[in-house]
Amino acid sequence: MRIPSVLVSVTALTLLLSACGSSEEGDSPQAPHRPPPKVATLGPFVGECGHVTDDEVREVAGMTQISQVFKNSTGCNWQASGSGSTSVTFASFRGSPIERERAWVTTQGRNPQSIEVAGKNGFQALEPSGSVCDLAVQIGDDFFEWSMSYGLFEANGGNPCDRMRQLAELTVQRLQ
């Protein structure tokens, strides 16, 4: 008695599931056509920390000394000694749209300005107080970014975007 009821249940379930979908074109509206995903081509290797040395960062950023350096496969951060001190960050983004970064800095209250660094397009965004700059450069489907934030007591160091531009120029010159 159990086998026939199992067979009836399986048959009913099969019919129910097959009725849920149809291969006929007229049964449901067509799904919107989506273009195939774009495959980003890798640009040149920007090197560890943008091919820039710790001493070059210290000199260009006007840091008397660097107390901490963090490095990983996509970025680097240099921190001057003392709490609330100057910091510089480098980040490399493979196959990522620079416009997403431009939108993010806009939400942070910075007004991105289009720039060109050694023939490469990008943007720089200076915080209204003049203490933070983000500078990004497009390289094919990739981009890299240099950022600087003056410490609480170091805001008289000039425009941080000028300093980040110098580091970006070094990175572009040393592309592999």
Short mmCIF file of N, CA and C in Angstrom, two decimals, residues 3 9 21 30-31 34 37-38 44 49 58 63-64 66 73 87 94 113 135 138 143 145 147 152 170 175:
data_model
loop_
_atom_site.label_atom_id
_atom_site.label_comp_id
_atom_site.label_asym_id
_atom_site.label_seq_id
_atom_site.Cartn_x
_atom_site.Cartn_y
_atom_site.Cartn_z
N ILE A 3 3.89 1.68 -1.47
CA ILE A 3 4.54 1.90 -2.76
C ILE A 3 3.61 2.64 -3.72
N SER A 9 2.50 10.19 -5.28
CA SER A 9 3.08 11.45 -4.79
C SER A 9 4.19 11.94 -5.71
N GLY A 21 7.24 25.83 -15.15
CA GLY A 21 8.05 26.49 -16.17
C GLY A 21 7.60 26.05 -17.53
N GLN A 30 9.73 38.48 -22.02
CA GLN A 30 11.16 38.19 -22.17
C GLN A 30 11.97 38.95 -21.13
N ALA A 31 12.98 38.29 -20.62
CA ALA A 31 13.91 38.95 -19.69
C ALA A 31 14.70 39.99 -20.47
N ARG A 34 20.88 41.41 -21.40
CA ARG A 34 22.04 41.95 -20.68
C ARG A 34 23.28 41.71 -21.51
N PRO A 37 29.37 40.28 -19.61
CA PRO A 37 30.25 41.04 -18.73
C PRO A 37 31.56 41.38 -19.43
N LYS A 38 32.07 42.56 -19.14
CA LYS A 38 33.33 43.00 -19.73
C LYS A 38 34.48 42.35 -18.97
N PRO A 44 49.71 47.67 -16.95
CA PRO A 44 51.07 47.43 -16.49
C PRO A 44 51.12 47.32 -14.97
N CYS A 49 53.92 49.39 -3.78
CA CYS A 49 53.90 50.78 -3.33
C CYS A 49 54.15 51.77 -4.47
N ARG A 58 58.73 59.84 2.29
CA ARG A 58 59.06 60.74 3.41
C ARG A 58 59.47 62.11 2.90
N MET A 63 57.58 64.55 5.53
CA MET A 63 57.55 63.91 6.84
C MET A 63 58.97 63.88 7.40
N THR A 64 59.15 64.29 8.64
CA THR A 64 60.50 64.25 9.20
C THR A 64 60.97 62.82 9.38
N ILE A 66 59.25 58.49 9.34
CA ILE A 66 58.11 57.59 9.20
C ILE A 66 58.20 56.59 10.35
N SER A 73 49.56 43.34 -0.88
CA SER A 73 49.59 43.14 -2.33
C SER A 73 48.90 44.25 -3.12
N SER A 87 49.72 61.09 7.15
CA SER A 87 49.77 59.75 6.58
C SER A 87 49.64 59.84 5.06
N ARG A 94 42.89 46.82 -9.79
CA ARG A 94 42.88 46.09 -11.06
C ARG A 94 41.45 45.89 -11.53
N GLN A 113 38.63 67.06 -9.50
CA GLN A 113 38.99 67.82 -10.69
C GLN A 113 39.76 66.91 -11.64
N LEU A 135 44.37 61.46 -5.17
CA LEU A 135 44.76 61.65 -6.55
C LEU A 135 44.81 60.28 -7.22
N GLN A 138 44.23 56.76 -14.16
CA GLN A 138 43.73 55.64 -14.94
C GLN A 138 44.84 55.06 -15.81
N PHE A 143 43.44 51.44 -12.21
CA PHE A 143 43.87 52.75 -11.76
C PHE A 143 44.62 52.60 -10.45
N GLU A 145 45.89 55.03 -6.86
CA GLU A 145 45.55 56.24 -6.13
C GLU A 145 46.60 56.53 -5.06
N SER A 147 47.00 59.05 -1.75
CA SER A 147 46.22 59.89 -0.84
C SER A 147 47.13 60.39 0.27
N LEU A 152 46.92 66.66 12.54
CA LEU A 152 46.17 67.74 13.20
C LEU A 152 46.97 69.03 13.30
N LEU A 170 56.15 59.77 -10.35
CA LEU A 170 57.17 58.72 -10.17
C LEU A 170 56.60 57.35 -10.52
N LEU A 175 56.44 52.55 -14.53
CA LEU A 175 55.54 51.46 -14.89
C LEU A 175 56.29 50.35 -15.61
#
